[in-house]
Amino acid sequence: MRLTVLPEPLAWHVPAPAYSLVDDTLSLSAGPVTDLFIDPLTETEFSNAPCLLWPVRSDCTLQARVTVDFQDTFDAGVLLVYQHTASWAKLCFEYTPQRQPSIVSVVTKGISDDANAYTLPVRSTLLRIAKLGRAYAFHHSVNGHTWQLIRLFALDDVPTWFGFLAQAPRGQGCTVRFSELRYQARRLSDLRSGE
């Protein structure tokens, strides 16, 4: 699958039950009880959430407007950094148990963590992921001009993919739309400047 804004074609890591691609707007449907997570309490692994990946070979950024038809707890649209089953990270626009859309990040190094940033009174927002050598940065924006740093972390120095993912860990499924895609082959110069 090819998006004109991306330098490499996308490939399914986990196929979606339904998807569409129209004018560089990608929609993914997650089936029932789908997730990507290694539970820190039980070490139970979930890896059945549909996602599309492409390889990243140098410093770059990817941003997208993520719109989710939230139905059930933990439904989410995700920008993903993926290396292998035990090394990955995701920036999520996710539905909380209190039925509020929120910004959530998960970094997995053998076991997943789970960090909630803040809630938003909307069902569509802007997310950005960035590669900086072995380090990665997650940002969120409400307007596409000022970006709030959500997470800065490092992963292994191994082949890496960026991707799009939809999940519905507790429910019967959801659909996520990724639009306003922007890819830049550049290194972010100041992670906390709002750029």
XYZ file of N, CA and C in Angstrom:
585
model
N 0.850 -1.186 0.000
C 0.000 0.000 0.000
C 0.888 1.239 0.000
N 0.518 2.236 -0.760
C 1.380 3.414 -0.890
C 0.603 4.688 -0.561
N 1.166 5.528 0.314
C 0.692 6.880 0.553
C 1.708 7.832 -0.056
N 1.256 8.798 -0.804
C 2.183 9.668 -1.524
C 3.048 10.497 -0.581
N 2.583 10.741 0.645
C 3.348 11.571 1.578
C 4.473 10.802 2.261
N 4.498 9.475 2.132
C 5.502 8.666 2.813
C 6.582 8.203 1.838
N 7.819 8.045 2.324
C 8.919 7.673 1.426
C 8.972 6.189 1.092
N 8.247 5.365 1.838
C 8.269 3.914 1.636
C 6.830 3.398 1.600
N 6.591 2.278 0.920
C 5.258 1.681 0.962
C 4.947 1.098 2.335
N 3.661 1.038 2.643
C 3.185 0.428 3.880
C 2.958 -1.058 3.674
N 3.190 -1.835 4.733
C 2.908 -3.271 4.698
C 2.142 -3.652 5.959
N 1.228 -4.587 5.813
C 0.467 -5.051 6.969
C 1.372 -5.832 7.918
N 1.339 -5.453 9.191
C 1.935 -6.275 10.249
C 0.864 -7.185 10.834
N -0.306 -6.595 11.091
C -1.520 -7.346 11.436
C -2.621 -6.790 10.550
N -3.231 -7.586 9.682
C -4.262 -7.070 8.768
C -5.504 -6.583 9.515
N -6.149 -5.571 8.950
C -7.404 -5.050 9.498
C -8.588 -5.764 8.861
N -9.688 -5.928 9.597
C -10.887 -6.519 8.996
C -11.494 -5.638 7.918
N -11.226 -4.327 8.002
C -11.685 -3.391 6.974
C -10.784 -2.170 7.005
N -10.559 -1.584 5.825
C -9.755 -0.373 5.740
C -10.114 0.357 4.457
N -9.705 1.625 4.390
C -9.849 2.387 3.153
C -8.712 3.380 3.056
N -8.362 3.726 1.823
C -7.340 4.733 1.558
C -7.837 5.605 0.426
N -8.108 6.877 0.743
C -8.621 7.826 -0.234
C -7.843 9.124 -0.084
N -7.114 9.506 -1.126
C -6.385 10.779 -1.129
C -5.506 10.945 0.106
N -4.725 9.923 0.427
C -3.804 9.937 1.564
C -4.505 10.054 2.914
N -5.788 9.746 2.970
C -6.493 9.588 4.237
C -6.749 8.100 4.436
N -6.206 7.575 5.529
C -6.265 6.146 5.813
C -7.260 5.886 6.931
N -8.154 4.935 6.731
C -9.071 4.491 7.781
C -8.809 3.023 8.074
N -8.695 2.697 9.364
C -8.493 1.325 9.813
C -9.592 0.950 10.783
N -10.131 -0.246 10.640
C -11.100 -0.772 11.596
C -10.428 -1.832 12.456
N -10.630 -1.728 13.765
C -10.158 -2.749 14.699
C -11.314 -3.684 15.017
N -11.040 -4.966 15.054
C -12.045 -5.937 15.447
C -12.197 -6.000 16.955
N -13.073 -6.868 17.440
C -13.293 -6.994 18.883
C -12.048 -7.471 19.625
N -11.832 -6.888 20.794
C -10.780 -7.301 21.734
C -9.420 -7.381 21.026
N -8.994 -6.248 20.500
C -7.717 -6.150 19.790
C -6.822 -5.128 20.479
N -5.548 -5.478 20.629
C -4.644 -4.603 21.374
C -3.197 -4.937 21.021
N -2.312 -4.011 21.367
C -0.868 -4.236 21.364
C -0.375 -3.792 22.733
N 0.000 -4.766 23.585
C 0.322 -4.451 24.974
C 0.927 -5.685 25.628
N 1.915 -5.477 26.501
C 2.431 -6.535 27.365
C 2.199 -6.072 28.796
N 1.213 -6.646 29.445
C 0.711 -6.174 30.733
C 1.812 -6.217 31.797
N 2.122 -5.080 32.457
C 3.175 -5.082 33.472
C 2.787 -5.833 34.742
N 1.492 -6.067 34.957
C 1.046 -6.792 36.149
C 1.081 -8.302 35.950
N 0.675 -8.748 34.762
C 0.558 -10.193 34.522
C 1.544 -10.721 33.482
N 2.189 -9.816 32.744
C 3.078 -10.141 31.622
C 2.343 -10.827 30.472
N 1.013 -10.735 30.480
C 0.218 -11.249 29.366
C 0.445 -10.376 28.142
N 0.656 -11.008 26.998
C 0.948 -10.274 25.763
C -0.259 -10.262 24.834
N -0.564 -9.075 24.329
C -1.611 -8.895 23.323
C -0.953 -8.296 22.082
N -1.193 -8.879 20.927
C -0.515 -8.393 19.716
C -1.376 -8.592 18.473
N -2.687 -8.387 18.622
C -3.603 -8.643 17.506
C -4.267 -7.389 16.958
N -3.790 -6.207 17.359
C -4.367 -4.964 16.834
C -3.886 -4.731 15.406
N -4.788 -4.378 14.489
C -4.373 -4.163 13.098
C -3.431 -2.974 12.963
N -2.364 -3.167 12.187
C -1.434 -2.056 11.977
C -0.700 -2.208 10.655
N -0.362 -1.058 10.109
C 0.434 -0.925 8.893
C 1.762 -0.282 9.255
N 2.865 -0.814 8.711
C 4.203 -0.342 9.049
C 5.013 -0.028 7.800
N 6.001 0.865 7.970
C 7.020 1.061 6.935
C 8.353 1.373 7.623
N 9.488 1.025 6.993
C 10.785 1.202 7.644
C 11.225 2.659 7.665
N 11.809 3.061 8.793
C 12.429 4.388 8.894
C 13.935 4.180 9.027
N 14.693 4.896 8.205
C 16.131 4.635 8.106
C 16.990 5.791 8.612
N 16.348 6.917 8.953
C 17.095 8.078 9.433
C 16.143 8.952 10.240
N 16.681 10.041 10.798
C 15.859 10.940 11.604
C 14.705 11.491 10.771
N 13.523 11.556 11.386
C 12.338 12.010 10.656
C 11.215 12.279 11.641
N 10.142 12.887 11.128
C 8.925 13.089 11.909
C 7.727 12.641 11.087
N 6.706 12.180 11.786
C 5.423 11.845 11.172
C 4.322 12.427 12.031
N 3.437 13.194 11.412
C 2.278 13.690 12.143
C 1.007 13.329 11.399
N -0.089 13.246 12.164
C -1.382 12.904 11.586
C -2.489 13.433 12.473
N -3.589 13.790 11.839
C -4.820 14.021 12.585
C -5.478 12.663 12.792
N -5.742 12.333 14.044
C -6.299 11.029 14.402
C -7.726 11.235 14.903
N -8.658 10.588 14.231
C -10.077 10.688 14.563
C -10.585 9.291 14.892
N -11.232 9.146 16.049
C -11.671 7.830 16.515
C -13.164 7.865 16.812
N -13.895 6.846 16.347
C -15.317 6.737 16.703
C -15.430 5.957 18.022
N -15.010 6.617 19.103
C -14.931 5.963 20.411
C -16.245 5.284 20.786
N -16.127 4.013 21.193
C -17.275 3.237 21.647
C -17.065 2.696 23.058
N -15.892 2.110 23.286
C -15.642 1.402 24.542
C -14.281 1.780 25.118
N -14.081 1.443 26.388
C -12.853 1.759 27.102
C -11.619 1.260 26.345
N -10.646 2.141 26.213
C -9.345 1.898 25.585
C -9.387 1.795 24.065
N -10.540 2.046 23.436
C -10.525 2.249 21.984
C -9.503 3.345 21.685
N -8.724 3.175 20.613
C -7.688 4.177 20.342
C -7.226 4.137 18.897
N -6.786 5.307 18.444
C -5.992 5.441 17.232
C -4.562 5.726 17.641
N -3.601 5.125 16.940
C -2.225 5.077 17.422
C -1.237 5.387 16.301
N -0.216 6.200 16.629
C 1.017 6.259 15.842
C 2.036 5.378 16.555
N 2.675 4.494 15.800
C 3.461 3.410 16.381
C 4.926 3.482 15.961
N 5.820 3.223 16.916
C 7.241 2.958 16.662
C 7.462 1.485 16.978
N 7.896 0.714 15.988
C 7.961 -0.744 16.177
C 9.329 -1.285 15.766
N 9.891 -2.143 16.636
C 11.146 -2.835 16.314
C 10.944 -4.351 16.261
N 10.425 -4.903 17.342
C 10.066 -6.324 17.374
C 9.063 -6.523 18.502
N 8.658 -7.760 18.758
C 7.540 -8.009 19.672
C 7.774 -7.484 21.083
N 9.039 -7.336 21.486
C 9.336 -6.882 22.840
C 9.942 -5.487 22.884
N 9.965 -4.784 21.760
C 10.544 -3.436 21.708
C 9.740 -2.569 20.761
N 8.918 -1.692 21.341
C 8.072 -0.815 20.538
C 7.490 0.264 21.443
N 6.844 1.247 20.834
C 6.196 2.312 21.601
C 5.019 2.847 20.802
N 3.992 3.312 21.509
C 2.823 3.847 20.811
C 2.331 5.124 21.479
N 1.935 6.065 20.632
C 1.302 7.312 21.054
C -0.160 7.197 20.673
N -1.037 7.265 21.671
C -2.442 6.912 21.482
C -3.372 8.092 21.740
N -4.414 8.177 20.930
C -5.589 8.980 21.242
C -6.635 7.965 21.680
N -6.912 7.914 22.990
C -7.548 6.746 23.609
C -8.721 7.149 24.503
N -9.695 6.267 24.605
C -10.895 6.470 25.426
C -10.647 5.914 26.825
N -10.803 6.751 27.848
C -10.541 6.330 29.221
C -11.734 5.569 29.803
N -11.528 4.892 30.944
C -12.663 4.267 31.630
C -13.735 5.273 32.045
N -13.353 6.551 32.165
C -14.311 7.616 32.484
C -14.983 8.176 31.233
N -14.756 7.517 30.094
C -15.360 7.878 28.812
C -14.937 9.280 28.362
N -13.629 9.537 28.495
C -13.048 10.789 28.037
C -11.905 10.489 27.064
N -11.874 11.123 25.899
C -10.713 10.992 25.016
C -9.461 11.535 25.708
N -8.336 10.859 25.521
C -7.121 11.259 26.225
C -5.884 10.940 25.392
N -4.777 11.582 25.764
C -3.476 11.301 25.167
C -2.744 10.329 26.094
N -2.350 9.197 25.531
C -1.715 8.123 26.300
C -0.469 7.662 25.548
N 0.581 7.318 26.283
C 1.770 6.741 25.647
C 2.150 5.445 26.343
N 2.690 4.528 25.552
C 3.151 3.232 26.055
C 4.526 2.965 25.453
N 5.502 2.665 26.301
C 6.826 2.255 25.843
C 7.071 0.835 26.344
N 7.473 -0.038 25.429
C 7.659 -1.454 25.754
C 9.111 -1.851 25.531
N 9.734 -2.303 26.616
C 11.083 -2.880 26.574
C 11.001 -4.198 27.338
N 10.449 -5.194 26.697
C 10.171 -6.460 27.356
C 8.808 -6.472 28.008
N 8.504 -5.433 28.787
C 7.209 -5.221 29.434
C 6.743 -3.815 29.084
N 5.447 -3.630 28.924
C 4.899 -2.305 28.613
C 4.728 -1.475 29.879
N 4.921 -0.152 29.742
C 4.417 0.769 30.749
C 3.137 1.390 30.201
N 2.555 2.328 30.917
C 1.287 2.933 30.496
C 1.188 4.299 31.153
N 1.284 5.368 30.359
C 1.339 6.721 30.908
C 0.243 7.586 30.301
N -0.658 8.075 31.144
C -1.722 8.975 30.708
C -1.248 10.416 30.835
N -1.439 11.210 29.777
C -1.028 12.616 29.803
C -2.184 13.506 30.269
N -3.206 13.673 29.420
C -4.346 14.518 29.777
C -5.522 14.161 28.880
N -6.709 14.629 29.295
C -7.927 14.377 28.525
C -8.226 15.561 27.618
N -9.048 15.311 26.599
C -9.430 16.324 25.619
C -10.929 16.218 25.346
N -11.614 17.348 25.147
C -13.056 17.316 24.892
C -13.385 17.190 23.404
N -12.611 16.372 22.685
C -12.772 16.247 21.231
C -12.622 14.780 20.843
N -12.979 14.477 19.600
C -12.799 13.118 19.073
C -11.820 13.088 17.905
N -11.103 14.189 17.720
C -10.112 14.289 16.655
C -8.997 15.208 17.130
N -7.736 14.791 16.960
C -6.621 15.614 17.406
C -5.364 15.254 16.624
N -4.293 16.027 16.839
C -3.043 15.857 16.095
C -1.982 15.178 16.957
N -1.367 14.137 16.409
C -0.275 13.433 17.065
C 0.962 13.481 16.176
N 2.147 13.425 16.815
C 3.402 13.409 16.054
C 4.414 12.504 16.748
N 5.122 11.711 15.944
C 6.235 10.914 16.449
C 7.494 11.320 15.691
N 8.633 11.253 16.390
C 9.896 11.687 15.788
C 11.009 10.722 16.160
N 11.870 10.444 15.191
C 13.076 9.640 15.420
C 14.274 10.566 15.512
N 15.119 10.367 16.530
C 16.337 11.147 16.727
C 17.449 10.175 17.103
N 18.006 9.486 16.111
C 18.958 8.429 16.408
C 18.247 7.288 17.121
N 18.784 6.886 18.288
C 18.133 5.845 19.091
C 16.981 6.382 19.914
N 16.853 7.706 19.987
C 15.801 8.322 20.795
C 14.564 8.605 19.939
N 13.427 8.705 20.626
C 12.152 8.994 19.974
C 11.381 9.975 20.839
N 10.637 10.857 20.183
C 9.832 11.846 20.889
C 8.390 11.752 20.428
N 7.481 11.878 21.384
C 6.048 11.924 21.112
C 5.541 13.324 21.438
N 4.759 13.895 20.528
C 4.161 15.211 20.734
C 2.675 15.182 20.403
N 1.958 16.143 21.000
C 0.539 16.355 20.709
C 0.307 17.836 20.437
N -0.646 18.132 19.556
C -1.011 19.520 19.258
C -2.515 19.625 19.047
N -3.066 20.754 19.469
C -4.487 21.006 19.200
C -4.673 21.816 17.927
N -3.582 22.480 17.455
C -3.743 23.380 16.308
C -2.732 23.156 15.180
N -1.773 22.255 15.381
C -0.768 22.002 14.357
C 0.376 22.993 14.349
N 0.357 23.965 15.237
C 1.412 24.981 15.305
C 2.264 24.840 16.565
N 1.624 24.634 17.702
C 2.327 24.473 18.968
C 2.198 23.027 19.424
N 3.358 22.402 19.668
C 3.388 20.978 20.001
C 3.846 20.779 21.439
N 3.120 19.946 22.172
C 3.413 19.634 23.568
C 4.155 18.298 23.641
N 5.331 18.304 24.286
C 6.083 17.062 24.446
C 5.352 16.137 25.413
N 5.075 14.923 24.961
C 4.407 13.917 25.778
C 5.404 12.913 26.340
N 6.394 12.547 25.549
C 7.304 11.473 25.971
C 8.617 11.564 25.199
N 9.733 11.328 25.873
C 11.049 11.194 25.250
C 11.682 9.931 25.813
N 12.168 9.049 24.934
C 12.672 7.751 25.382
C 13.635 7.213 24.327
N 14.329 6.146 24.662
C 15.238 5.483 23.723
C 14.845 4.021 23.576
N 15.102 3.475 22.393
C 14.940 2.053 22.129
C 16.259 1.501 21.595
N 16.277 0.218 21.292
C 17.498 -0.411 20.789
C 17.900 0.177 19.435
N 19.171 0.066 19.124
C 19.691 0.509 17.827
C 19.572 -0.647 16.833
N 18.341 -0.900 16.419
C 18.021 -2.004 15.504
C 17.044 -1.480 14.456
N 16.775 -2.241 13.393
C 15.801 -1.781 12.398
C 14.470 -1.401 13.030
N 13.907 -0.301 12.537
C 12.723 0.303 13.147
C 11.709 0.651 12.069
N 10.444 0.540 12.442
C 9.339 0.898 11.567
C 8.444 1.905 12.268
N 7.845 2.821 11.507
C 6.735 3.639 11.978
C 5.443 3.028 11.445
N 4.340 3.353 12.113
C 3.097 2.770 11.628
C 1.844 3.407 12.188
N 0.728 2.908 11.667
C -0.618 3.310 12.069
C -1.317 2.083 12.643
N -2.035 2.261 13.765
C -2.670 1.137 14.444
C -4.028 1.560 14.976
N -4.971 0.624 14.983
C -6.281 0.812 15.610
C -6.478 -0.298 16.630
N -7.062 0.046 17.783
C -7.252 -0.960 18.826
C -8.608 -0.802 19.503
N -9.124 -1.935 19.988
C -10.379 -1.972 20.749
C -10.252 -3.080 21.794
N -9.439 -2.866 22.847
C -9.116 -3.951 23.781
C -10.299 -4.509 24.562
N -11.299 -3.672 24.846
C -12.415 -4.111 25.683
C -13.727 -4.245 24.921
N -13.785 -3.709 23.711
C -15.068 -3.589 23.029
C -15.190 -4.434 21.784
N -16.195 -4.085 20.996
C -16.534 -4.833 19.794
C -15.874 -4.275 18.538
N -15.066 -3.243 18.700
C -14.353 -2.691 17.558
C -14.543 -1.200 17.434
N -13.684 -0.566 16.662
C -13.795 0.860 16.385
C -13.110 1.134 15.052
N -13.348 2.334 14.536
C -12.707 2.759 13.291
C -11.920 4.034 13.553
N -10.714 4.079 13.022
C -9.814 5.216 13.203
C -9.471 5.790 11.834
N -9.516 7.125 11.733
C -9.126 7.807 10.504
C -7.846 8.602 10.748
N -6.867 8.407 9.874
C -5.606 9.151 9.908
C -5.586 10.078 8.695
N -5.631 11.378 8.942
C -5.695 12.363 7.866
C -4.666 13.462 8.123
N -4.583 14.420 7.185
C -3.635 15.532 7.308
C -2.224 15.006 7.598
N -1.850 13.947 6.911
C -0.548 13.321 7.144
C 0.586 14.227 6.674
N 1.643 14.253 7.470
C 2.828 15.029 7.108
C 4.075 14.274 7.554
N 4.941 13.991 6.617
C 6.214 13.338 6.899
C 7.325 14.314 6.552
N 8.340 14.410 7.431
C 9.505 15.257 7.168
C 10.779 14.486 7.492
N 11.707 14.471 6.551
C 13.010 13.828 6.756
C 13.941 14.830 7.421
N 13.691 15.090 8.681
C 14.483 16.072 9.426
C 14.542 15.670 10.890
N 15.521 16.225 11.583
C 15.673 15.998 13.019
C 15.096 17.196 13.763
N 14.235 16.950 14.722
C 13.715 18.041 15.541
C 14.862 18.679 16.316
N 14.941 19.997 16.281
C 16.075 20.684 16.897
C 15.865 20.969 18.378
N 14.635 21.212 18.798
C 14.351 21.525 20.201
C 13.020 20.882 20.562
N 13.071 19.833 21.354
C 11.871 19.046 21.645
C 10.870 19.788 22.510
N 11.333 20.810 23.242
C 10.460 21.499 24.192
C 10.116 22.925 23.775
N 10.441 23.288 22.549
C 10.203 24.662 22.099
C 8.780 24.879 21.607
N 8.058 23.795 21.382
C 6.719 23.908 20.812
C 6.692 23.819 19.306
N 7.885 23.701 18.665
C 7.924 23.646 17.196
C 7.343 22.330 16.672
